[in-house]
Amino acid sequence: MYVRTAATCIGLGVAAIAIAAGPAGAQTPKRGGTLTYMIPADSPPSFDGHRETTFATVHSAAPFYSVLIRVPPDNPASTTEFVCDLCTEMPEPTDGGKTYTFKIRPDVKFHDGSKLTAKDVAASWQKIVFPPEGVTSARVSYYAMVDKIEAPDDSTVVFRLKYPTTAFLPALADPFTWIYKKEIIDKDPHWYQKNIMGSGPFKFVSYDIGQSIKGTRNPDYYHKGKPYLDGFVGIYAAKQSVRVEAMRADRAAMEFRGVPPSARDELVKEGGKEIVVQDSDWNCGNIITPNHKKKPFDDVRVRRALMLAVDQWKGAQALSKIAIVRSVGGIVFPGSPLAATKEELQQIAGYWPDIEKSRAEAKRLLKEAGAEGLSFELTNRNVDQPYKFVGTWLIGEWKKIGLNVEQKVLPTGPWFQAMRSGSFDVVVDANCQSVVNPVLDTGKYLPQSVYPESYGGYEDPKSVELYQKMLRETDPKAQRVAMRAYEKHTLDTMAHAIVTPYWYRIIPMQSYVKGWKISPSHYLNQDLANIWLDK
Amino acid sequence: MTTTVSDAALAGSTGEARPSWSRAALTFLRRRPLGTVGIAIVLVMFVAGALADVIAPYDPEENDFSAMMEAPSWAHLLGTDQLGRDIFSRLVFGARTAMIVGFSAAFVGSAIGLVLGVASAYFGGWFDLLFQRVLDVMMAFPLIILALAVVAVFGTGVFNVILAITIPLIPRCGRVVRASALAVREIPYVDAARALGFSHARVVLRHMVPNVVAPFLIMLSAFVGQAILAEASLSYLGLGVQEPVPAWGLMLQGGAEEYATTAPWIAVFPGLAIMLAVLGISLFGDALRDALDPKLRDR
């Protein structure tokens, strides 16, 4: 009797524990181990996140740094939720939405042992928003709404805005906005380009150019219990086949940028249950920009013809089988509440459901503009995925309306140079963003005088007016209406650019890697603090 | 009184009847079976390239999303690539690209090398010394490295690829031709031509160049193969001609890595085409060398 009762109790106890733990029981993080991952680049241009815009910098150095706020590491796919990293709680804006006051955690130390205070946070943000002369900050235009940044004491940072806007908080959660030590940047604002010293979950160990970067666990990390890993090794390999081979042989657990469907299929087929895959829409896409300063692309009829020739719907479906693209979208990331619906998109030139009608109109416009049989060069970046796939697809589409297009492929440096100097006919550009911030993400479609990384070479006061209206609109419904007007003007009325299908992020990884969740950007959630190894 | 001396007389023409071309060709075919295979391959390539518009069943640049990565079938003899383009059609048009690049680079590079090499031997002195040192510098770099450097400077595209391959071929030809021309320079008829007051250009082009044609032709045939291989290599590295232009190296780049296991035909057929073309040209070159070498001619 006692035995039976005891057995029953034990059974019930085990069941209760199992129920309580649920699926999470199997997911209890384990401490230890070293994560080895591939970085799809030769090396980062520098380690200064404030200066750089490439994933090569983030994938190399994000684990060494803290940020003020961020997307939730447990739910990085959220496009509306933000949580504190260095602050104690997310503030409610005051002063009619124009002032944000952050309290800074008191228990944060830099890796050199010194205390991190609000002064360091404010100094880092000053460098990002108001860079001193001779210092490059890649995201100055994101913070046009910021008036002042103050640190009245060691635990408080205050952001004062010129006007209230919903674009501010997402911009503040940018993953490149690492917090540096004030003393160092006061002495040399360029120091962080070649050196690493932060307060993040990992401490810097070594960097071998073109080879690898290593980090070790920060025992003083302020998010208690994290990171779970003892350390990490990031291995640089620009060539996809090298990275896939490394993952196939388990010399590396994963990469964080994304692989094409063929590589995923290959890894899954050969790795079986040892390989798991996470995928997501990607806040990144190729934009095709005609050079408005060159004839005949100064003629809106020619630009519209280029748009109308492209079958977005069929192209996206086919390309998704071979390239890292998938979703048809307008100027806003398809996962955002501000994005156009399919019905709304189909009202815009280049998205019409009847491609034959669309191409007939394209031919008519070309004839009217005297540009029948036009020959031109499509400047592209020497990167296979997805740049060259997109470029080759477009050339095929344009051929169907009688255009003769030659693809000119340039390495990354000269490609940027060609865009910045305006020495191109039509260029395959990219608009890759981090935090989904639909209003600021569409800055790329503004004239270059307003948004320096817009390369179309046009002036368009109407476009700026529509954008400003949308930026200052705080009511979500009215903002959505404003966005549609801006989108229609940009893509249809003026045909400033062609938005090709948005990228699709596919991350195959060894099944023992736990705790990492995919986000719509390869810049986000890269501090590795949540990752643990189940082996 | 004036004496007129013809160039033919100076070159020692005997006026003996030579065997007809057709007879010489038949003799070549009979004695050099491997060379014949080489010629056949080269001819097939020529015909394919020249008549690509007639032979190819599809537009080589047309994407067909309803036929992506189809295995070889009657509809698509060699299958289709990742964009649904017919691989056979792309191979046939690729032969044209290979021929244009290969033959242009080889002919121009070796022709310039020929003239410069003979001139270097003829003039000697400081010109020869300086020219040879320049050749030393250029030859210190492997062909593909020098070609990569040229493409890096001038950019990609068919013309620039031809230029990139032509430049490294010049010193290679110049060096060998100079060695032959040095021997020719010592033959009395060259001195005779100079004594008669012929211009340097006339002596070099009419009397010396024809006498170094044998090594030149052999090198020319080798250069065609090298140029085709270099074009394929540059395209494979993404530095040659660009999509959607059909080119064998480019076809390898697009398919070899990503679809090696799932759609091997994308990589196998362009790879075979490159191999056969280079093999054919090499066999032809070897046979030509044997045919033009007096020591091997009758074997």
Coordinates of N, CA and C in Angstrom, one line a residue, chain A residues 98-214:
Chain A
K98 N 7.8 64.8 -26.8 CA 9.1 65.3 -27.3 C 10.3 65.0 -26.4
T99 N 10.0 64.4 -25.2 CA 11.1 64.2 -24.3 C 11.1 62.7 -23.8
Y100 N 12.2 62.1 -23.9 CA 12.3 60.7 -23.4 C 13.5 60.6 -22.4
T101 N 13.1 60.2 -21.1 CA 14.1 60.2 -20.1 C 14.4 58.7 -19.7
F102 N 15.7 58.3 -19.8 CA 16.1 56.9 -19.6 C 16.9 56.9 -18.3
K103 N 16.6 55.9 -17.4 CA 17.4 55.7 -16.2 C 18.4 54.5 -16.6
I104 N 19.6 54.7 -16.3 CA 20.7 53.8 -16.7 C 21.0 52.8 -15.5
R105 N 21.2 51.5 -15.8 CA 21.4 50.5 -14.8 C 22.7 50.9 -14.0
P106 N 22.7 50.7 -12.7 CA 23.9 51.1 -11.9 C 25.0 50.0 -11.9
D107 N 24.7 48.8 -12.4 CA 25.6 47.7 -12.2 C 26.4 47.3 -13.5
V108 N 26.6 48.3 -14.4 CA 27.3 47.9 -15.6 C 28.7 48.4 -15.6
K109 N 29.6 47.5 -16.0 CA 31.0 47.8 -16.0 C 31.6 47.6 -17.5
F110 N 32.5 48.5 -17.9 CA 33.2 48.2 -19.1 C 34.1 47.0 -18.9
H111 N 34.6 46.5 -20.0 CA 35.5 45.4 -19.9 C 36.9 45.7 -19.2
D112 N 37.2 47.0 -19.1 CA 38.4 47.4 -18.4 C 38.2 47.5 -16.9
G113 N 37.0 47.3 -16.5 CA 36.6 47.3 -15.1 C 36.0 48.6 -14.6
S114 N 36.0 49.6 -15.5 CA 35.5 50.9 -15.0 C 33.9 50.9 -15.2
K115 N 33.3 51.8 -14.4 CA 31.8 51.8 -14.3 C 31.2 52.5 -15.6
L116 N 30.2 52.0 -16.1 CA 29.5 52.6 -17.2 C 28.4 53.5 -16.6
T117 N 28.4 54.8 -17.0 CA 27.4 55.7 -16.5 C 26.6 56.4 -17.6
A118 N 25.7 57.2 -17.2 CA 24.8 57.9 -18.2 C 25.7 58.8 -19.1
K119 N 26.8 59.3 -18.5 CA 27.7 60.2 -19.3 C 28.3 59.4 -20.5
D120 N 28.6 58.1 -20.3 CA 29.1 57.4 -21.5 C 28.0 57.2 -22.5
V121 N 26.8 56.9 -22.0 CA 25.7 56.7 -23.0 C 25.4 58.0 -23.7
A122 N 25.4 59.1 -23.0 CA 25.1 60.4 -23.7 C 26.2 60.8 -24.7
A123 N 27.5 60.5 -24.3 CA 28.6 60.8 -25.2 C 28.6 60.0 -26.4
S124 N 28.2 58.7 -26.3 CA 28.1 57.8 -27.5 C 27.0 58.3 -28.4
W125 N 25.9 58.7 -27.8 CA 24.8 59.1 -28.7 C 25.1 60.5 -29.3
Q126 N 25.8 61.3 -28.6 CA 26.3 62.6 -29.2 C 27.1 62.3 -30.4
K127 N 28.0 61.3 -30.3 CA 28.9 61.0 -31.4 C 28.1 60.5 -32.6
I128 N 27.0 59.8 -32.3 CA 26.1 59.2 -33.4 C 25.3 60.3 -34.0
V129 N 24.7 61.1 -33.2 CA 23.7 62.1 -33.7 C 24.3 63.4 -34.2
F130 N 25.3 63.8 -33.4 CA 26.0 65.1 -33.7 C 27.5 64.8 -33.8
P131 N 27.9 64.1 -34.9 CA 29.4 63.7 -34.9 C 30.2 65.0 -35.1
P132 N 31.4 65.0 -34.3 CA 32.3 66.2 -34.5 C 32.9 66.2 -35.9
E133 N 33.4 67.3 -36.3 CA 34.0 67.4 -37.7 C 35.1 66.3 -37.9
G134 N 35.1 65.7 -39.0 CA 36.1 64.6 -39.3 C 35.7 63.3 -38.8
V135 N 34.5 63.2 -38.1 CA 34.1 61.9 -37.7 C 32.8 61.5 -38.5
T136 N 32.8 60.2 -39.0 CA 31.7 59.8 -39.8 C 30.7 59.0 -38.9
S137 N 29.5 59.4 -39.0 CA 28.4 58.7 -38.4 C 27.4 58.3 -39.5
A138 N 27.2 57.0 -39.7 CA 26.4 56.6 -40.9 C 24.9 56.9 -40.7
R139 N 24.5 57.1 -39.5 CA 23.0 57.2 -39.3 C 22.5 58.6 -38.8
V140 N 23.3 59.6 -39.1 CA 22.9 60.9 -38.7 C 21.5 61.2 -39.2
S141 N 21.2 60.8 -40.4 CA 19.8 61.2 -41.0 C 18.7 60.5 -40.2
Y142 N 19.0 59.4 -39.5 CA 17.9 58.8 -38.8 C 17.4 59.6 -37.6
Y143 N 18.3 60.5 -37.2 CA 18.0 61.2 -35.9 C 17.8 62.7 -36.1
A144 N 17.2 63.0 -37.3 CA 17.0 64.4 -37.6 C 16.0 65.0 -36.6
M145 N 15.2 64.2 -36.0 CA 14.2 64.7 -35.0 C 14.8 65.0 -33.6
V146 N 16.1 64.6 -33.4 CA 16.7 64.9 -32.1 C 17.2 66.3 -32.0
D147 N 16.9 66.9 -30.9 CA 17.3 68.3 -30.7 C 18.5 68.3 -29.8
K148 N 18.4 67.6 -28.6 CA 19.4 67.6 -27.6 C 19.5 66.3 -26.9
I149 N 20.7 65.9 -26.5 CA 20.9 64.7 -25.7 C 21.7 65.2 -24.4
E150 N 21.1 64.9 -23.3 CA 21.7 65.4 -22.0 C 21.9 64.2 -21.0
A151 N 22.9 64.4 -20.1 CA 23.1 63.5 -19.0 C 23.2 64.3 -17.7
P152 N 22.0 64.6 -17.1 CA 22.0 65.5 -16.0 C 22.7 64.9 -14.8
D153 N 22.7 63.6 -14.7 CA 23.5 62.9 -13.6 C 24.0 61.6 -14.1
D154 N 24.7 60.8 -13.3 CA 25.3 59.6 -13.7 C 24.3 58.5 -14.1
S155 N 23.0 58.7 -13.8 CA 22.1 57.6 -14.0 C 20.9 58.0 -14.9
T156 N 21.0 59.2 -15.5 CA 19.9 59.7 -16.3 C 20.4 60.2 -17.7
V157 N 19.7 59.8 -18.7 CA 20.0 60.3 -20.1 C 18.6 60.8 -20.6
V158 N 18.7 62.0 -21.2 CA 17.4 62.6 -21.7 C 17.6 63.0 -23.2
F159 N 16.6 62.5 -23.9 CA 16.6 62.9 -25.4 C 15.5 63.9 -25.6
R160 N 15.8 65.0 -26.1 CA 14.8 66.0 -26.4 C 14.6 66.1 -27.9
L161 N 13.4 66.0 -28.3 CA 13.1 66.0 -29.8 C 12.6 67.3 -30.3
K162 N 12.8 67.6 -31.6 CA 12.2 68.8 -32.2 C 10.7 68.7 -32.4
Y163 N 10.3 67.5 -32.6 CA 8.9 67.2 -32.8 C 8.6 65.8 -32.4
P164 N 7.4 65.5 -32.0 CA 7.1 64.1 -31.7 C 6.9 63.3 -33.0
T165 N 7.5 62.0 -32.9 CA 7.4 61.1 -34.0 C 7.4 59.7 -33.6
T166 N 6.7 58.8 -34.3 CA 6.7 57.4 -33.9 C 8.0 56.8 -34.4
A167 N 8.8 57.5 -35.2 CA 10.0 56.9 -35.8 C 11.2 57.0 -34.8
F168 N 11.0 57.7 -33.7 CA 12.2 57.9 -32.8 C 12.6 56.6 -32.0
L169 N 11.7 55.9 -31.4 CA 12.1 54.7 -30.6 C 12.7 53.6 -31.4
P170 N 12.1 53.3 -32.6 CA 12.7 52.3 -33.4 C 14.1 52.7 -33.8
A171 N 14.3 54.0 -34.1 CA 15.7 54.5 -34.5 C 16.6 54.3 -33.3
L172 N 16.1 54.5 -32.1 CA 17.0 54.4 -30.9 C 17.4 52.9 -30.7
A173 N 16.6 52.0 -31.2 CA 17.0 50.6 -31.0 C 17.9 50.1 -32.1
D174 N 18.5 51.0 -32.9 CA 19.4 50.5 -33.9 C 20.5 49.7 -33.4
P175 N 20.8 48.6 -34.0 CA 21.8 47.7 -33.4 C 23.3 48.1 -33.6
F176 N 23.5 49.2 -34.3 CA 24.9 49.7 -34.5 C 25.2 50.8 -33.4
T177 N 24.3 51.1 -32.6 CA 24.5 52.3 -31.7 C 25.1 51.8 -30.4
W178 N 26.3 51.3 -30.5 CA 27.0 50.7 -29.4 C 27.5 51.8 -28.4
I179 N 27.5 51.5 -27.1 CA 27.9 52.5 -26.1 C 29.4 52.4 -25.9
Y180 N 30.1 53.5 -26.1 CA 31.5 53.5 -26.0 C 31.9 54.3 -24.7
K181 N 33.1 54.2 -24.3 CA 33.6 54.9 -23.1 C 33.9 56.3 -23.4
K182 N 33.2 57.2 -22.6 CA 33.4 58.7 -22.9 C 34.8 59.1 -22.9
E183 N 35.6 58.6 -21.9 CA 37.0 59.0 -21.8 C 37.8 58.7 -23.1
I184 N 37.5 57.6 -23.7 CA 38.2 57.2 -24.9 C 37.8 58.0 -26.1
I185 N 36.5 58.2 -26.3 CA 36.1 59.0 -27.5 C 36.4 60.5 -27.3
D186 N 36.4 60.9 -26.1 CA 36.8 62.4 -25.9 C 38.3 62.5 -26.4
K187 N 39.1 61.5 -26.0 CA 40.5 61.6 -26.4 C 40.8 61.4 -27.9
D188 N 40.1 60.3 -28.4 CA 40.3 60.0 -29.8 C 39.0 59.4 -30.4
P189 N 38.2 60.2 -31.1 CA 36.9 59.6 -31.6 C 37.1 58.5 -32.6
H190 N 38.3 58.3 -33.1 CA 38.5 57.3 -34.1 C 39.1 56.0 -33.5
W191 N 39.3 56.0 -32.2 CA 39.9 54.8 -31.5 C 39.1 53.6 -31.7
Y192 N 37.8 53.7 -31.7 CA 37.0 52.4 -31.8 C 37.0 51.8 -33.2
Q193 N 37.6 52.5 -34.2 CA 37.7 51.9 -35.5 C 38.6 50.7 -35.5
K194 N 39.6 50.8 -34.7 CA 40.6 49.7 -34.7 C 40.7 48.9 -33.4
N195 N 40.0 49.4 -32.4 CA 40.0 48.7 -31.1 C 38.6 48.4 -30.6
I196 N 38.6 47.4 -29.7 CA 37.3 47.0 -29.2 C 37.4 47.1 -27.6
M197 N 36.4 47.7 -27.0 CA 36.3 47.8 -25.6 C 34.9 48.2 -25.2
G198 N 34.1 47.3 -24.8 CA 32.7 47.6 -24.5 C 32.3 47.1 -23.2
S199 N 31.0 46.8 -23.1 CA 30.4 46.3 -21.8 C 29.5 45.2 -22.0
G200 N 29.6 44.6 -23.2 CA 28.7 43.6 -23.7 C 28.9 42.2 -23.0
P201 N 28.2 41.2 -23.5 CA 28.3 39.9 -22.9 C 29.6 39.1 -23.1
F202 N 30.4 39.6 -24.1 CA 31.7 38.9 -24.3 C 32.8 39.9 -24.3
K203 N 34.0 39.5 -23.8 CA 35.2 40.3 -23.9 C 36.0 39.9 -25.1
F204 N 36.7 40.9 -25.7 CA 37.5 40.6 -26.8 C 38.8 39.8 -26.5
V205 N 39.0 38.8 -27.3 CA 40.2 38.0 -27.1 C 41.3 38.2 -28.2
S206 N 40.8 38.0 -29.5 CA 41.8 38.2 -30.6 C 41.1 38.4 -31.9
Y207 N 41.8 39.0 -32.8 CA 41.3 39.2 -34.2 C 42.5 39.0 -35.2
D208 N 42.3 38.0 -36.1 CA 43.3 37.8 -37.1 C 42.6 38.2 -38.4
I209 N 43.2 39.2 -39.1 CA 42.6 39.8 -40.3 C 42.3 38.7 -41.3
G210 N 41.1 38.7 -41.8 CA 40.7 37.7 -42.8 C 40.6 36.3 -42.3
Q211 N 40.8 36.1 -41.0 CA 40.8 34.7 -40.5 C 39.6 34.6 -39.5
S212 N 39.8 35.2 -38.3 CA 38.7 35.0 -37.3 C 38.8 36.0 -36.2
I213 N 37.7 36.1 -35.5 CA 37.6 36.9 -34.3 C 37.1 36.1 -33.1
K214 N 37.7 36.3 -31.9 CA 37.4 35.5 -30.8 C 36.9 36.3 -29.6

